[in-house]
Amino acid sequence: MNSATGNPPAGRAWKVVLALALYIGVGLWLACLTSILLFKLGPHLGSAVSDFVARKSEDTLLRRSAMIWAVLFLPLLLKQLDWQGRSDFGWTDLRSPRRRYVQLAVLGIAVGLLSLGAVCGLVLAGGARALTPSDAAQSIVLPLFFFALSGLTVAIIEETFARGILFRPLIRSWGVWPAALVSSLLFAAAHFIHGDPAAVRSYSLFPASFKLLTSCLAGIPDASHFLVRFANLALLGIVLCSFAARTGTIWLSVGAHAAWVWVMKVNGFLSDTVTSRPWTPWWGQRGDCTDSLLATSALLIVLAVVRPRSPSEPPV
């Protein structure tokens, strides 16, 4: 950090940009190569591997491969980001007592339930989705519990990685707003990675891997209602970054993330799209509400209340 201006040195900022670009580009290409190899060699690597490959779609194999390479390359990236070890997990904040973490998580859950819950309720009231007939109450309770467990698990893992391990070092290199914006755009784009199945099953190897990589990047804008969904996912990432920046820990983000995942899953489980009604950007139709401008409005309200730190405030 430049002591005179409070800004990160320009040379270090560009070094981090290059390291992040290589991390994403090379990691994604190796994921493409790995998924093709799995389809080629899976039948020859024993029944367990062949059955696993047979059960998974091309996109699932690509995402699993990308996750593996992201973990393997992470130490190299963190070295370039001047990672500070466990203190950059975002689990603790020396300025705050431990009991505050529970309070932050509970507050995050309340924010998530109220914001997205209200959106889902309005979409139902607006007629874009309708409740589906349910069986006995006991058949609903168990899925709701597992949705909560799944949401909490996903939230802890993703927030530790995205708002802890990556976001906190990026703040030291770029400042809060650029770090929040870049990490959130990457977070949003990752949800739209979709490879060409023909490339995965191609008999070539290296040419097919580059073809698959190209299709992953070129296919991002082709998703249905892409602009609204991308904006909402990016805005969601910025909101979660603002939580981490304001509180010094990830626990407010974890609570909100877990609640949002739970509401999305419950909404998809208990309601369905009204197919007779055309899609409109205000109401949307998806169970996760990412194609709705109502969700955009709710996230903007949350962001207005809990904003990222200004450049004059000390970073986390």
mmCIF file of C-alpha atoms in Angstrom:
data_model
loop_
_atom_site.group_PDB
_atom_site.id
_atom_site.type_symbol
_atom_site.label_atom_id
_atom_site.label_comp_id
_atom_site.label_asym_id
_atom_site.label_seq_id
_atom_site.Cartn_x
_atom_site.Cartn_y
_atom_site.Cartn_z
ATOM 1 C CA MET A 1 0.000 0.000 0.000
ATOM 2 C CA ASN A 2 1.304 3.434 -0.930
ATOM 3 C CA SER A 3 1.645 5.255 2.379
ATOM 4 C CA ALA A 4 1.478 8.663 0.762
ATOM 5 C CA THR A 5 -1.771 8.161 -1.159
ATOM 6 C CA GLY A 6 -3.371 5.168 0.532
ATOM 7 C CA ASN A 7 -3.534 3.421 -2.848
ATOM 8 C CA PRO A 8 -1.860 0.150 -3.915
ATOM 9 C CA PRO A 9 1.280 0.494 -6.087
ATOM 10 C CA ALA A 10 0.375 0.340 -9.807
ATOM 11 C CA GLY A 11 3.042 -2.282 -10.535
ATOM 12 C CA ARG A 12 1.671 -4.638 -7.926
ATOM 13 C CA ALA A 13 -1.909 -4.127 -9.135
ATOM 14 C CA TRP A 14 -0.959 -5.144 -12.695
ATOM 15 C CA LYS A 15 1.014 -8.112 -11.402
ATOM 16 C CA VAL A 16 -2.120 -9.337 -9.654
ATOM 17 C CA VAL A 17 -4.178 -8.825 -12.851
ATOM 18 C CA LEU A 18 -1.723 -10.994 -14.800
ATOM 19 C CA ALA A 19 -1.639 -13.686 -12.109
ATOM 20 C CA LEU A 20 -5.433 -13.811 -11.949
ATOM 21 C CA ALA A 21 -5.759 -13.967 -15.758
ATOM 22 C CA LEU A 22 -3.286 -16.847 -15.951
ATOM 23 C CA TYR A 23 -4.995 -18.625 -13.055
ATOM 24 C CA ILE A 24 -8.373 -18.472 -14.780
ATOM 25 C CA GLY A 25 -7.238 -19.017 -18.373
ATOM 26 C CA VAL A 26 -4.781 -21.862 -17.824
ATOM 27 C CA GLY A 27 -6.989 -23.488 -15.189
ATOM 28 C CA LEU A 28 -10.037 -23.462 -17.477
ATOM 29 C CA TRP A 29 -8.052 -24.862 -20.413
ATOM 30 C CA LEU A 30 -6.676 -27.672 -18.247
ATOM 31 C CA ALA A 31 -10.233 -28.361 -17.070
ATOM 32 C CA CYS A 32 -11.312 -28.673 -20.716
ATOM 33 C CA LEU A 33 -8.400 -31.032 -21.405
ATOM 34 C CA THR A 34 -9.174 -33.104 -18.308
ATOM 35 C CA SER A 35 -12.878 -33.511 -19.129
ATOM 36 C CA ILE A 36 -12.016 -34.710 -22.653
ATOM 37 C CA LEU A 37 -9.470 -37.180 -21.257
ATOM 38 C CA LEU A 38 -12.060 -38.513 -18.815
ATOM 39 C CA PHE A 39 -14.446 -39.273 -21.657
ATOM 40 C CA LYS A 40 -11.650 -40.913 -23.662
ATOM 41 C CA LEU A 41 -10.000 -42.926 -20.909
ATOM 42 C CA GLY A 42 -12.912 -43.445 -18.516
ATOM 43 C CA PRO A 43 -13.994 -46.813 -19.988
ATOM 44 C CA HIS A 44 -10.411 -48.109 -19.565
ATOM 45 C CA LEU A 45 -9.893 -46.971 -15.935
ATOM 46 C CA GLY A 46 -12.146 -49.435 -14.156
ATOM 47 C CA SER A 47 -15.863 -49.658 -13.529
ATOM 48 C CA ALA A 48 -15.918 -46.980 -10.815
ATOM 49 C CA VAL A 49 -14.465 -44.299 -13.127
ATOM 50 C CA SER A 50 -16.443 -45.413 -16.185
ATOM 51 C CA ASP A 51 -19.712 -45.394 -14.197
ATOM 52 C CA PHE A 52 -18.910 -41.933 -12.822
ATOM 53 C CA VAL A 53 -18.240 -40.556 -16.323
ATOM 54 C CA ALA A 54 -21.373 -42.213 -17.700
ATOM 55 C CA ARG A 55 -23.559 -40.624 -15.006
ATOM 56 C CA LYS A 56 -22.247 -37.095 -15.459
ATOM 57 C CA SER A 57 -23.043 -34.627 -18.206
ATOM 58 C CA GLU A 58 -20.319 -32.846 -20.144
ATOM 59 C CA ASP A 59 -20.929 -29.625 -18.216
ATOM 60 C CA THR A 60 -20.748 -31.406 -14.864
ATOM 61 C CA LEU A 61 -17.422 -33.018 -15.740
ATOM 62 C CA LEU A 62 -16.103 -29.675 -16.928
ATOM 63 C CA ARG A 63 -17.127 -27.921 -13.698
ATOM 64 C CA ARG A 64 -15.689 -30.697 -11.521
ATOM 65 C CA SER A 65 -12.410 -30.580 -13.474
ATOM 66 C CA ALA A 66 -12.287 -26.792 -13.180
ATOM 67 C CA MET A 67 -12.777 -27.039 -9.414
ATOM 68 C CA ILE A 68 -9.909 -29.531 -9.094
ATOM 69 C CA TRP A 69 -7.492 -27.369 -11.087
ATOM 70 C CA ALA A 70 -8.594 -24.246 -9.215
ATOM 71 C CA VAL A 71 -7.635 -25.924 -5.941
ATOM 72 C CA LEU A 72 -4.331 -27.279 -7.305
ATOM 73 C CA PHE A 73 -3.247 -23.889 -8.679
ATOM 74 C CA LEU A 74 -4.504 -21.878 -5.728
ATOM 75 C CA PRO A 75 -1.195 -21.901 -3.767
ATOM 76 C CA LEU A 76 0.609 -20.384 -6.776
ATOM 77 C CA LEU A 77 -1.989 -17.635 -7.095
ATOM 78 C CA LEU A 78 -1.992 -16.875 -3.379
ATOM 79 C CA LYS A 79 1.776 -16.479 -3.443
ATOM 80 C CA GLN A 80 1.343 -13.692 -5.999
ATOM 81 C CA LEU A 81 -1.459 -12.129 -3.952
ATOM 82 C CA ASP A 82 0.675 -11.929 -0.789
ATOM 83 C CA TRP A 83 -1.813 -14.099 1.063
ATOM 84 C CA GLN A 84 -1.541 -13.808 4.866
ATOM 85 C CA GLY A 85 -2.514 -17.381 5.730
ATOM 86 C CA ARG A 86 -5.396 -18.235 8.048
ATOM 87 C CA SER A 87 -6.036 -14.597 8.835
ATOM 88 C CA ASP A 88 -7.210 -14.212 5.237
ATOM 89 C CA PHE A 89 -9.892 -16.882 5.585
ATOM 90 C CA GLY A 90 -12.117 -14.117 6.919
ATOM 91 C CA TRP A 91 -13.204 -16.279 9.858
ATOM 92 C CA THR A 92 -11.893 -13.986 12.571
ATOM 93 C CA ASP A 93 -11.504 -10.294 13.245
ATOM 94 C CA LEU A 94 -9.211 -9.263 16.087
ATOM 95 C CA ARG A 95 -11.270 -6.131 16.628
ATOM 96 C CA SER A 96 -14.434 -8.068 17.504
ATOM 97 C CA PRO A 97 -15.407 -10.569 20.220
ATOM 98 C CA ARG A 98 -16.129 -14.128 19.078
ATOM 99 C CA ARG A 99 -19.789 -13.958 20.046
ATOM 100 C CA ARG A 100 -20.298 -11.244 17.415
ATOM 101 C CA TYR A 101 -19.741 -13.818 14.667
ATOM 102 C CA VAL A 102 -22.922 -15.671 15.634
ATOM 103 C CA GLN A 103 -24.823 -12.389 15.714
ATOM 104 C CA LEU A 104 -23.514 -11.476 12.262
ATOM 105 C CA ALA A 105 -24.476 -14.874 10.829
ATOM 106 C CA VAL A 106 -27.993 -14.616 12.286
ATOM 107 C CA LEU A 107 -28.331 -11.069 10.938
ATOM 108 C CA GLY A 108 -27.205 -12.303 7.517
ATOM 109 C CA ILE A 109 -29.820 -15.071 7.599
ATOM 110 C CA ALA A 110 -32.494 -12.495 8.443
ATOM 111 C CA VAL A 111 -31.371 -10.239 5.573
ATOM 112 C CA GLY A 112 -31.383 -13.157 3.134
ATOM 113 C CA LEU A 113 -34.794 -14.461 4.184
ATOM 114 C CA LEU A 114 -36.433 -11.035 4.166
ATOM 115 C CA SER A 115 -34.954 -9.779 0.876
ATOM 116 C CA LEU A 116 -35.254 -12.815 -1.388
ATOM 117 C CA GLY A 117 -38.275 -14.140 0.498
ATOM 118 C CA ALA A 118 -40.099 -10.903 -0.306
ATOM 119 C CA VAL A 119 -39.115 -11.182 -3.966
ATOM 120 C CA CYS A 120 -40.395 -14.769 -4.184
ATOM 121 C CA GLY A 121 -43.649 -13.740 -2.504
ATOM 122 C CA LEU A 122 -44.159 -10.872 -4.956
ATOM 123 C CA VAL A 123 -43.411 -13.107 -7.957
ATOM 124 C CA LEU A 124 -46.010 -15.604 -6.704
ATOM 125 C CA ALA A 125 -48.508 -12.787 -6.153
ATOM 126 C CA GLY A 126 -47.764 -11.448 -9.632
ATOM 127 C CA GLY A 127 -48.632 -14.796 -11.200
ATOM 128 C CA ALA A 128 -45.264 -15.582 -12.827
ATOM 129 C CA ARG A 129 -44.974 -18.678 -10.616
ATOM 130 C CA ALA A 130 -47.561 -20.777 -8.817
ATOM 131 C CA LEU A 131 -47.436 -23.053 -5.782
ATOM 132 C CA THR A 132 -47.373 -26.741 -6.652
ATOM 133 C CA PRO A 133 -49.617 -29.230 -4.844
ATOM 134 C CA SER A 134 -47.716 -30.761 -1.924
ATOM 135 C CA ASP A 135 -47.986 -34.115 -0.166
ATOM 136 C CA ALA A 136 -48.200 -34.606 3.592
ATOM 137 C CA ALA A 137 -46.373 -32.092 5.792
ATOM 138 C CA GLN A 138 -43.726 -34.628 6.824
ATOM 139 C CA SER A 139 -42.708 -35.036 3.164
ATOM 140 C CA ILE A 140 -41.865 -31.320 3.061
ATOM 141 C CA VAL A 141 -39.983 -30.973 6.344
ATOM 142 C CA LEU A 142 -37.079 -33.244 5.409
ATOM 143 C CA PRO A 143 -36.291 -31.510 2.079
ATOM 144 C CA LEU A 144 -36.445 -28.125 3.813
ATOM 145 C CA PHE A 145 -33.919 -29.341 6.372
ATOM 146 C CA PHE A 146 -31.562 -30.678 3.715
ATOM 147 C CA PHE A 147 -31.919 -27.430 1.733
ATOM 148 C CA ALA A 148 -30.796 -25.565 4.861
ATOM 149 C CA LEU A 149 -27.852 -27.908 5.396
ATOM 150 C CA SER A 150 -26.851 -27.649 1.752
ATOM 151 C CA GLY A 151 -27.153 -23.855 1.807
ATOM 152 C CA LEU A 152 -24.992 -23.533 4.921
ATOM 153 C CA THR A 153 -22.321 -25.864 3.515
ATOM 154 C CA VAL A 154 -22.195 -24.043 0.182
ATOM 155 C CA ALA A 155 -22.131 -20.666 1.930
ATOM 156 C CA ILE A 156 -19.209 -21.502 4.224
ATOM 157 C CA ILE A 157 -17.115 -23.000 1.410
ATOM 158 C CA GLU A 158 -17.837 -20.316 -1.197
ATOM 159 C CA GLU A 159 -17.562 -17.366 1.188
ATOM 160 C CA THR A 160 -14.289 -18.652 2.644
ATOM 161 C CA PHE A 161 -12.881 -18.965 -0.873
ATOM 162 C CA ALA A 162 -14.456 -15.953 -2.613
ATOM 163 C CA ARG A 163 -14.823 -13.325 0.131
ATOM 164 C CA GLY A 164 -11.962 -14.586 2.293
ATOM 165 C CA ILE A 165 -9.057 -16.230 0.488
ATOM 166 C CA LEU A 166 -9.375 -14.188 -2.747
ATOM 167 C CA PHE A 167 -11.244 -10.978 -1.925
ATOM 168 C CA ARG A 168 -9.207 -9.867 1.099
ATOM 169 C CA PRO A 169 -5.802 -10.055 -0.677
ATOM 170 C CA LEU A 170 -7.309 -8.342 -3.749
ATOM 171 C CA ILE A 171 -8.371 -5.427 -1.536
ATOM 172 C CA ARG A 172 -4.716 -4.896 -0.567
ATOM 173 C CA SER A 173 -3.716 -4.872 -4.248
ATOM 174 C CA TRP A 174 -6.594 -2.944 -5.834
ATOM 175 C CA GLY A 175 -8.737 -1.378 -3.123
ATOM 176 C CA VAL A 176 -12.261 -2.382 -2.056
ATOM 177 C CA TRP A 177 -14.380 -1.304 -5.041
ATOM 178 C CA PRO A 178 -12.172 -2.734 -7.829
ATOM 179 C CA ALA A 179 -11.683 -5.974 -5.863
ATOM 180 C CA ALA A 180 -15.437 -6.295 -5.271
ATOM 181 C CA LEU A 181 -16.279 -5.530 -8.901
ATOM 182 C CA VAL A 182 -13.748 -7.884 -10.512
ATOM 183 C CA SER A 183 -14.385 -10.791 -8.149
ATOM 184 C CA SER A 184 -18.151 -10.380 -8.556
ATOM 185 C CA LEU A 185 -17.977 -10.298 -12.362
ATOM 186 C CA LEU A 186 -15.951 -13.523 -12.278
ATOM 187 C CA PHE A 187 -18.453 -14.995 -9.795
ATOM 188 C CA ALA A 188 -21.311 -14.173 -12.184
ATOM 189 C CA ALA A 189 -19.547 -15.428 -15.321
ATOM 190 C CA ALA A 190 -18.732 -18.774 -13.682
ATOM 191 C CA HIS A 191 -22.456 -19.558 -13.502
ATOM 192 C CA PHE A 192 -22.750 -19.474 -17.304
ATOM 193 C CA ILE A 193 -19.848 -21.709 -18.347
ATOM 194 C CA HIS A 194 -21.257 -24.181 -20.831
ATOM 195 C CA GLY A 195 -19.039 -26.209 -23.144
ATOM 196 C CA ASP A 196 -19.794 -27.740 -26.534
ATOM 197 C CA PRO A 197 -20.637 -31.441 -25.937
ATOM 198 C CA ALA A 198 -19.300 -32.350 -29.375
ATOM 199 C CA ALA A 199 -15.871 -30.985 -28.407
ATOM 200 C CA VAL A 200 -15.814 -33.041 -25.196
ATOM 201 C CA ARG A 201 -16.445 -36.228 -27.133
ATOM 202 C CA SER A 202 -14.091 -35.363 -29.999
ATOM 203 C CA TYR A 203 -11.400 -37.848 -31.056
ATOM 204 C CA SER A 204 -8.796 -35.105 -31.162
ATOM 205 C CA LEU A 205 -7.273 -33.924 -27.904
ATOM 206 C CA PHE A 206 -5.449 -30.609 -27.909
ATOM 207 C CA PRO A 207 -7.480 -29.085 -30.784
ATOM 208 C CA ALA A 208 -10.650 -30.235 -29.039
ATOM 209 C CA SER A 209 -9.530 -28.715 -25.741
ATOM 210 C CA PHE A 210 -9.076 -25.299 -27.341
ATOM 211 C CA LYS A 211 -12.401 -25.667 -29.159
ATOM 212 C CA LEU A 212 -14.076 -26.493 -25.859
ATOM 213 C CA LEU A 213 -12.385 -23.531 -24.144
ATOM 214 C CA THR A 214 -13.559 -21.199 -26.913
ATOM 215 C CA SER A 215 -17.106 -22.537 -26.682
ATOM 216 C CA CYS A 216 -17.097 -22.006 -22.892
ATOM 217 C CA LEU A 217 -16.246 -18.336 -23.278
ATOM 218 C CA ALA A 218 -18.316 -17.669 -26.403
ATOM 219 C CA GLY A 219 -21.375 -19.388 -24.967
ATOM 220 C CA ILE A 220 -21.596 -17.228 -21.829
ATOM 221 C CA PRO A 221 -23.885 -14.543 -23.399
ATOM 222 C CA ASP A 222 -26.102 -17.194 -25.045
ATOM 223 C CA ALA A 223 -27.858 -18.192 -21.810
ATOM 224 C CA SER A 224 -31.542 -17.339 -21.579
ATOM 225 C CA HIS A 225 -32.226 -13.842 -20.187
ATOM 226 C CA PHE A 226 -28.471 -13.423 -19.834
ATOM 227 C CA LEU A 227 -28.271 -9.688 -19.124
ATOM 228 C CA VAL A 228 -30.699 -9.689 -16.195
ATOM 229 C CA ARG A 229 -29.285 -12.883 -14.698
ATOM 230 C CA PHE A 230 -25.659 -11.761 -15.090
ATOM 231 C CA ALA A 231 -26.401 -8.363 -13.543
ATOM 232 C CA ASN A 232 -28.166 -9.970 -10.581
ATOM 233 C CA LEU A 233 -25.403 -12.503 -9.939
ATOM 234 C CA ALA A 234 -22.715 -9.809 -10.186
ATOM 235 C CA LEU A 235 -24.719 -7.546 -7.874
ATOM 236 C CA LEU A 236 -25.155 -10.433 -5.449
ATOM 237 C CA GLY A 237 -21.355 -10.844 -5.368
ATOM 238 C CA ILE A 238 -20.865 -7.124 -4.725
ATOM 239 C CA VAL A 239 -23.370 -7.226 -1.848
ATOM 240 C CA LEU A 240 -21.542 -10.166 -0.262
ATOM 241 C CA CYS A 241 -18.220 -8.340 -0.698
ATOM 242 C CA SER A 242 -19.698 -5.267 0.978
ATOM 243 C CA PHE A 243 -20.726 -7.413 3.947
ATOM 244 C CA ALA A 244 -17.178 -8.744 4.294
ATOM 245 C CA ALA A 245 -15.610 -5.303 3.866
ATOM 246 C CA ARG A 246 -17.853 -3.647 6.443
ATOM 247 C CA THR A 247 -17.645 -6.305 9.163
ATOM 248 C CA GLY A 248 -14.072 -7.577 8.759
ATOM 249 C CA THR A 249 -15.268 -11.214 8.631
ATOM 250 C CA ILE A 250 -17.238 -13.445 6.273
ATOM 251 C CA TRP A 251 -19.985 -14.396 8.752
ATOM 252 C CA LEU A 252 -22.573 -11.825 7.671
ATOM 253 C CA SER A 253 -21.951 -12.997 4.089
ATOM 254 C CA VAL A 254 -22.209 -16.649 5.134
ATOM 255 C CA GLY A 255 -25.580 -16.085 6.803
ATOM 256 C CA ALA A 256 -27.038 -14.154 3.866
ATOM 257 C CA HIS A 257 -25.607 -16.586 1.294
ATOM 258 C CA ALA A 258 -27.006 -19.607 3.153
ATOM 259 C CA ALA A 259 -30.441 -17.987 3.451
ATOM 260 C CA TRP A 260 -30.502 -17.002 -0.229
ATOM 261 C CA VAL A 261 -29.588 -20.555 -1.308
ATOM 262 C CA TRP A 262 -32.290 -21.941 0.987
ATOM 263 C CA VAL A 263 -34.966 -19.577 -0.340
ATOM 264 C CA MET A 264 -34.006 -20.360 -3.957
ATOM 265 C CA LYS A 265 -34.207 -24.111 -3.380
ATOM 266 C CA VAL A 266 -37.464 -23.900 -1.424
ATOM 267 C CA ASN A 267 -39.019 -21.659 -4.079
ATOM 268 C CA GLY A 268 -38.038 -24.105 -6.813
ATOM 269 C CA PHE A 269 -39.346 -27.012 -4.731
ATOM 270 C CA LEU A 270 -42.700 -25.528 -3.735
ATOM 271 C CA SER A 271 -43.556 -23.529 -6.858
ATOM 272 C CA ASP A 272 -43.347 -23.850 -10.617
ATOM 273 C CA THR A 273 -43.275 -21.577 -13.647
ATOM 274 C CA VAL A 274 -46.652 -20.581 -15.071
ATOM 275 C CA THR A 275 -45.948 -21.636 -18.658
ATOM 276 C CA SER A 276 -49.043 -19.926 -20.027
ATOM 277 C CA ARG A 277 -47.670 -16.558 -19.006
ATOM 278 C CA PRO A 278 -44.839 -14.998 -21.086
ATOM 279 C CA TRP A 279 -41.606 -14.041 -19.370
ATOM 280 C CA THR A 280 -41.202 -10.390 -18.384
ATOM 281 C CA PRO A 281 -37.999 -8.898 -16.930
ATOM 282 C CA TRP A 282 -39.775 -7.371 -13.920
ATOM 283 C CA TRP A 283 -41.301 -10.617 -12.604
ATOM 284 C CA GLY A 284 -39.030 -13.237 -14.137
ATOM 285 C CA GLN A 285 -39.894 -16.930 -13.933
ATOM 286 C CA ARG A 286 -36.926 -18.852 -12.518
ATOM 287 C CA GLY A 287 -37.055 -20.429 -9.082
ATOM 288 C CA ASP A 288 -33.793 -18.673 -8.119
ATOM 289 C CA CYS A 289 -35.281 -15.245 -9.118
ATOM 290 C CA THR A 290 -32.069 -14.285 -10.955
ATOM 291 C CA ASP A 291 -34.082 -13.330 -14.067
ATOM 292 C CA SER A 292 -36.179 -10.803 -12.136
ATOM 293 C CA LEU A 293 -35.678 -7.057 -11.828
ATOM 294 C CA LEU A 294 -37.485 -7.355 -8.510
ATOM 295 C CA ALA A 295 -34.403 -9.223 -7.266
ATOM 296 C CA THR A 296 -32.208 -6.447 -8.682
ATOM 297 C CA SER A 297 -34.197 -3.876 -6.695
ATOM 298 C CA ALA A 298 -33.944 -5.911 -3.484
ATOM 299 C CA LEU A 299 -30.168 -6.293 -3.859
ATOM 300 C CA LEU A 300 -29.716 -2.575 -4.556
ATOM 301 C CA ILE A 301 -31.639 -1.746 -1.387
ATOM 302 C CA VAL A 302 -29.434 -4.093 0.650
ATOM 303 C CA LEU A 303 -26.306 -2.600 -0.961
ATOM 304 C CA ALA A 304 -27.469 0.921 -0.147
ATOM 305 C CA VAL A 305 -27.772 -0.028 3.516
ATOM 306 C CA VAL A 306 -24.499 -1.966 3.779
ATOM 307 C CA ARG A 307 -22.094 -0.404 1.316
ATOM 308 C CA PRO A 308 -18.428 -1.244 0.678
ATOM 309 C CA ARG A 309 -15.879 0.937 2.466
ATOM 310 C CA SER A 310 -14.897 4.207 0.851
ATOM 311 C CA PRO A 311 -11.263 4.666 -0.282
ATOM 312 C CA SER A 312 -10.571 6.786 2.824
ATOM 313 C CA GLU A 313 -11.539 3.961 5.204
ATOM 314 C CA PRO A 314 -9.035 1.288 6.191
ATOM 315 C CA PRO A 315 -9.473 -2.010 4.283
ATOM 316 C CA VAL A 316 -10.238 -5.297 5.968
#
